[in-house]
Amino acid sequence: MKAPSPFSPLLKQWEQSLWRCNKCGACTGACPLYARTKDEGMAARGKLALVEALLEGSLAPGPGCAAYLAGCLLCQACRESCASGVPTTEIILAARRELALFEKLPFALRLLLSGVLTRPALVALAGRALELCRRQGICRLAERVLPGEFFPLLWRALLAAPALPGAGAGARGLLPEAAGESSLARPARGTVGYFTGCALTLFFPRVSRATQRALARAGWAAAPRNFCCGMPHYAHGDFRTARELARKNIDLFASYAAVVTDCATCGAMLKEYAQLLADDKEYAPKAKAFSARVRDVSEFLAAEGAPDPERFPRPFPASGPAGHPGFFFFRKERIRAAYHDPCHLARGQGVREEPRRLLAAVPGLELVEMESADTCCGGGGTFLFTHLQLAAGVGEAKARDILAAGPDVVVTGCPGCLLQLKMALQRAGRGDLPVLHTVELLGL
Amino acid sequence: MSGISSVVKEAVRELKRLIDPARVLDTPEARLLYAYDATAGQHLPDAVVKAHSPAEVAAVLKMADRLGFPVVPRGAGTGLSGGSLPAAGGVVLVLTGMAQIKEIDRENMAVVCEPGVITADLQKAVEREGLFYPPDPSSLNYCTIGGNLAENAGGPRGLKYGVTKDYVLGLEVVLPDGETVRLGGKQVKNVTGYNFLQLFVGSEGTLGVITEATLRLLPLPPARKTLAAFFDRLEQAADAVTAVLAAGVVPCTLELMDQKSIYYVEEYLRLGLPRQAEAMLIIEADGLPEETEAQAARIARVCRQAGARDLTVARDSAEADRLWRARRAVSPAISRVRPTKIGEDICVPRSAIPAMVREIQKIEERFGLPIVIFGHAGDGNLHPNILTNRRDREEMARVEQAIRAIFEAAVKLGGTLSGEHGIGLTKKDYLGLDLSPRAVALMRAVKKAVDPAGILNPGKIFGGGSA
């Protein structure tokens, strides 16, 4: 009656884990997409039911099934809520791979993923081009020309200068754009491999600069470099490219005792290499050692000691002149900062306390907790491009929680979140609220 | 193609004209996605309709009445007895889209809401107003009020605060013929006519579809005090429970964990629980601050007198949370032991708890199946969980026998088949153990009178034929 499963052992290997799902529904309570849609197919247990049916042969793989499997932020909230410990995210990824969802992505996105992101030179070039656009106001032109609601919002999010409230008109950027290394403490403790994520290179070069400043203040020189971490390919089921990129990165960072990154998603992926290459004869041991050396920048700085004001005196007086980047923190009594946990940092890497500890130590900064700080913002990497409306809907709930906490500035540790939070706040009519990366408040 | 599925095909065509077609689904994927609940049973519906208004609910039922196909109301699909499974096919009517809290009436201490509201969301909303909705099924973060009403859900607070039925003031119900009735209101007392309000509570979706509920609220108790006590022997724990109540204290929760629960939680979390203890009690008092302090002191004294080997009184909410961690970890801990866990839900008179636990231990030995027991000691509601593998046919046959033996023992001790999960599909074959043939006939007669065509959730509660 039922034909034998046409699926590869790579999906089949999850069958036992699938059986552990007793459909209790706890994942529906954790899933941001279910909260929005109330659709079983959005929550993990529904997706697991579909995968189980695929494996049993009672459901034929088709566009319907692919659409449900594509509808996941990979935020891992379901995995955390699961009493039976079902590895939901892994199973969804394996199913995406099996159904070759990568092939079904829009052409432009596929081109970006396999044509551009796999080539660091192109990423760097595109980064410089975008930076030029930002400086020359070409993006502003594009904003007017491109149709719809999404692209103008996106451009504005990308262009947003992280000005804090009270900043004078001249102080567009919070950070000194060209703060030379010389004005900071001289790196005395060694050099770390700095994994510069593609998204930060492309969209937020200011964050990359801030990371290097923050590391320098803690006494570390940074050697910036990277191949794409492979997450975008991995997430859409293109495991082959992900593994290839993993091997390249392992070789690229072979000589560094610590690999530090300021991208939550890249960090989660780099730490995943050990698993990803576990069956690779040559690279398995190297991958294991590599993943063990990876640290998120907040994790690294918290462990290595926050910048010590005695050893590394502030490069500006506390009562500095208006317009000086450090000024804002001292003009108002206290700046209220709300921290949003990126999924790939909180659940992906178990890093929740470190960024909060670092932020709480910044003079003049008061850390305020928003409701559901670790609920996904709805960005989900490329999800925000492939599922415009749904991503906006999830972002709406996040913006509500942020605004209820009444912060002066929103802080997070992931370029995807930076983008999505900015867009969500724009939609909520609060595009003026600065959204910053943790390191941007540390490198001052 | 069966008769029903061709009828439903026609219904789907017609419904798509009345309801947003994006909410009338009959794709293979959608049918699979609404084929299960927390029993892990699977019954494919022919179609799924997500209703967004009472009018849409009525439209579906009128069509079912006219064309003759089954309709199964469904909330979040977290039921533990199969109440929302489309056992006879037909249309699954999903109510999660009707999730408005319409009114929080502080003066009359009542809340008016739609059936799809998540229980925890309702609790948080009324707590912001200083009010309290006590029923707390363990799935409260993801189950719906509609489902709670249909199954008459309980929870740990049952001892002091009662269960869902004790908070229902009014209902709007769409009957199987598509007509709507409103019963009760915001008034606390009401003896006008039969108490049909309660007829629909716990009716498991067989008599009508609840489209609005008015629920009674209490003032939110400002303070809470939590204790944990370990006993070498189960009987000592049972004595402690009786003694606490005899001492004039009604705790809001009185949770019991047996030795196996303690053991598996300790294996899982390494909290430092004494594995040789036969029972752990988690007791919580609530009320005004000075009142809870006094209650906690009295509870502690009584537990010591009953022979508690170890007693912790939480000083603050963080410590209370640590005590609750053990109880909350039972499910995750035992879920990891074997592939399948089958949770039963018997309820016995409080005094019969030790005897019931001993009976279950005998059943465990007789059938060679690990059975973990935890539950609500205050109200006699025990959850024996059989750890098994649902893909092992031989073992599942033994599980069936063990379940029957547990039910027989519970009834013999003056108890019942289900305290808070309902009968649904999974327990209908045992109905005759508990209810007399005349009682079952009476229930069937009511069903027949309200739903003569038998379209609403057929095949539930009553077994085939004579049961």
Short mmCIF file of N, CA, C and O in Angstrom, two decimals, chain B residues 273-320:
data_model
loop_
_atom_site.label_atom_id
_atom_site.label_comp_id
_atom_site.label_asym_id
_atom_site.label_seq_id
_atom_site.Cartn_x
_atom_site.Cartn_y
_atom_site.Cartn_z
N LEU B 273 17.66 16.05 45.81
CA LEU B 273 16.47 15.51 46.49
C LEU B 273 16.82 14.14 47.07
O LEU B 273 17.59 13.39 46.48
N PRO B 274 16.24 13.80 48.24
CA PRO B 274 16.50 12.49 48.84
C PRO B 274 15.78 11.38 48.07
O PRO B 274 14.57 11.27 48.13
N ARG B 275 16.57 10.56 47.35
CA ARG B 275 15.96 9.55 46.48
C ARG B 275 15.23 8.46 47.25
O ARG B 275 14.38 7.78 46.72
N GLN B 276 15.62 8.28 48.51
CA GLN B 276 14.97 7.19 49.26
C GLN B 276 13.63 7.60 49.84
O GLN B 276 12.89 6.77 50.33
N ALA B 277 13.29 8.89 49.78
CA ALA B 277 12.00 9.34 50.29
C ALA B 277 10.89 8.77 49.42
O ALA B 277 11.00 8.76 48.20
N GLU B 278 9.80 8.32 50.05
CA GLU B 278 8.69 7.76 49.28
C GLU B 278 7.75 8.82 48.74
O GLU B 278 6.99 8.56 47.82
N ALA B 279 7.81 10.01 49.34
CA ALA B 279 6.88 11.05 48.88
C ALA B 279 7.44 12.44 49.14
O ALA B 279 8.14 12.68 50.12
N MET B 280 7.12 13.34 48.21
CA MET B 280 7.43 14.75 48.40
C MET B 280 6.11 15.50 48.27
O MET B 280 5.31 15.22 47.38
N LEU B 281 5.90 16.43 49.19
CA LEU B 281 4.71 17.28 49.11
C LEU B 281 5.18 18.71 48.86
O LEU B 281 6.12 19.18 49.50
N ILE B 282 4.55 19.38 47.89
CA ILE B 282 4.79 20.82 47.73
C ILE B 282 3.48 21.50 48.12
O ILE B 282 2.42 21.22 47.54
N ILE B 283 3.58 22.35 49.11
CA ILE B 283 2.37 22.95 49.66
C ILE B 283 2.49 24.46 49.54
O ILE B 283 3.53 25.03 49.85
N GLU B 284 1.40 25.07 49.07
CA GLU B 284 1.45 26.51 48.93
C GLU B 284 0.21 27.13 49.58
O GLU B 284 -0.90 26.65 49.36
N ALA B 285 0.46 28.16 50.39
CA ALA B 285 -0.65 28.90 51.00
C ALA B 285 -0.70 30.27 50.35
O ALA B 285 0.33 30.84 50.03
N ASP B 286 -1.91 30.81 50.15
CA ASP B 286 -2.00 32.17 49.62
C ASP B 286 -3.02 32.97 50.41
O ASP B 286 -3.81 32.42 51.16
N GLY B 287 -2.96 34.27 50.26
CA GLY B 287 -3.87 35.14 50.98
C GLY B 287 -3.17 36.43 51.35
O GLY B 287 -2.24 36.85 50.65
N LEU B 288 -3.60 37.06 52.45
CA LEU B 288 -2.93 38.26 52.93
C LEU B 288 -1.58 37.86 53.52
O LEU B 288 -1.44 36.75 54.02
N PRO B 289 -0.58 38.75 53.49
CA PRO B 289 0.77 38.38 53.92
C PRO B 289 0.80 37.76 55.32
O PRO B 289 1.38 36.68 55.50
N GLU B 290 0.14 38.41 56.31
CA GLU B 290 0.26 37.89 57.68
C GLU B 290 -0.45 36.53 57.79
O GLU B 290 -0.01 35.64 58.50
N GLU B 291 -1.51 36.39 57.01
CA GLU B 291 -2.29 35.16 57.00
C GLU B 291 -1.46 34.00 56.44
O GLU B 291 -1.43 32.90 57.01
N THR B 292 -0.75 34.25 55.33
CA THR B 292 0.03 33.17 54.72
C THR B 292 1.19 32.76 55.63
O THR B 292 1.52 31.59 55.71
N GLU B 293 1.79 33.75 56.33
CA GLU B 293 2.87 33.42 57.27
C GLU B 293 2.36 32.46 58.34
O GLU B 293 3.00 31.45 58.64
N ALA B 294 1.20 32.80 58.90
CA ALA B 294 0.64 31.97 59.96
C ALA B 294 0.29 30.58 59.44
O ALA B 294 0.56 29.56 60.09
N GLN B 295 -0.29 30.55 58.22
CA GLN B 295 -0.65 29.25 57.63
C GLN B 295 0.59 28.41 57.41
O GLN B 295 0.61 27.21 57.72
N ALA B 296 1.65 29.05 56.88
CA ALA B 296 2.87 28.30 56.58
C ALA B 296 3.46 27.72 57.85
O ALA B 296 3.91 26.57 57.88
N ALA B 297 3.44 28.51 58.94
CA ALA B 297 3.99 28.03 60.21
C ALA B 297 3.21 26.81 60.68
O ALA B 297 3.79 25.81 61.12
N ARG B 298 1.88 26.90 60.55
CA ARG B 298 1.05 25.78 61.00
C ARG B 298 1.29 24.54 60.12
O ARG B 298 1.41 23.42 60.64
N ILE B 299 1.39 24.75 58.81
CA ILE B 299 1.63 23.62 57.89
C ILE B 299 2.96 22.95 58.23
O ILE B 299 3.06 21.72 58.31
N ALA B 300 3.99 23.78 58.49
CA ALA B 300 5.31 23.23 58.79
C ALA B 300 5.24 22.38 60.06
O ALA B 300 5.79 21.27 60.12
N ARG B 301 4.53 22.90 61.08
CA ARG B 301 4.45 22.17 62.35
C ARG B 301 3.76 20.83 62.14
O ARG B 301 4.25 19.78 62.58
N VAL B 302 2.65 20.87 61.42
CA VAL B 302 1.88 19.64 61.20
C VAL B 302 2.69 18.61 60.41
O VAL B 302 2.67 17.41 60.71
N CYS B 303 3.45 19.09 59.39
CA CYS B 303 4.25 18.16 58.59
C CYS B 303 5.32 17.50 59.45
O CYS B 303 5.59 16.30 59.33
N ARG B 304 5.95 18.28 60.33
CA ARG B 304 6.98 17.71 61.21
C ARG B 304 6.36 16.66 62.11
O ARG B 304 6.92 15.58 62.28
N GLN B 305 5.19 16.99 62.66
CA GLN B 305 4.51 16.03 63.54
C GLN B 305 4.18 14.75 62.78
O GLN B 305 4.21 13.65 63.34
N ALA B 306 3.88 14.88 61.50
CA ALA B 306 3.52 13.69 60.71
C ALA B 306 4.77 12.90 60.33
O ALA B 306 4.67 11.83 59.72
N GLY B 307 5.95 13.44 60.64
CA GLY B 307 7.17 12.67 60.43
C GLY B 307 7.98 13.07 59.20
O GLY B 307 8.74 12.25 58.68
N ALA B 308 7.82 14.33 58.75
CA ALA B 308 8.62 14.78 57.60
C ALA B 308 10.10 14.67 57.93
O ALA B 308 10.53 15.10 59.00
N ARG B 309 10.89 14.07 57.04
CA ARG B 309 12.32 13.92 57.29
C ARG B 309 13.07 15.18 56.91
O ARG B 309 14.19 15.40 57.32
N ASP B 310 12.43 15.99 56.10
CA ASP B 310 13.12 17.13 55.52
C ASP B 310 12.05 18.16 55.17
O ASP B 310 11.04 17.81 54.59
N LEU B 311 12.27 19.42 55.57
CA LEU B 311 11.22 20.41 55.34
C LEU B 311 11.87 21.74 54.98
O LEU B 311 12.78 22.20 55.66
N THR B 312 11.42 22.33 53.88
CA THR B 312 11.96 23.63 53.48
C THR B 312 10.81 24.63 53.35
O THR B 312 9.80 24.34 52.71
N VAL B 313 10.96 25.77 53.98
CA VAL B 313 9.99 26.85 53.81
C VAL B 313 10.68 27.94 53.00
O VAL B 313 11.71 28.47 53.41
N ALA B 314 10.13 28.24 51.82
CA ALA B 314 10.77 29.24 50.95
C ALA B 314 10.67 30.62 51.58
O ALA B 314 9.61 31.01 52.05
N ARG B 315 11.81 31.34 51.61
CA ARG B 315 11.80 32.67 52.21
C ARG B 315 11.33 33.75 51.23
O ARG B 315 10.79 34.76 51.61
N ASP B 316 11.61 33.51 49.94
CA ASP B 316 11.17 34.50 48.94
C ASP B 316 10.71 33.79 47.67
O ASP B 316 10.74 32.56 47.61
N SER B 317 10.32 34.56 46.69
CA SER B 317 9.75 33.94 45.50
C SER B 317 10.83 33.17 44.71
O SER B 317 10.52 32.18 44.04
N ALA B 318 12.09 33.59 44.82
CA ALA B 318 13.14 32.85 44.13
C ALA B 318 13.29 31.46 44.73
O ALA B 318 13.43 30.46 44.02
N GLU B 319 13.21 31.39 46.06
CA GLU B 319 13.31 30.08 46.72
C GLU B 319 12.08 29.23 46.40
O GLU B 319 12.19 28.02 46.20
N ALA B 320 10.91 29.88 46.37
CA ALA B 320 9.68 29.16 46.03
C ALA B 320 9.82 28.56 44.63
O ALA B 320 9.43 27.42 44.38
#
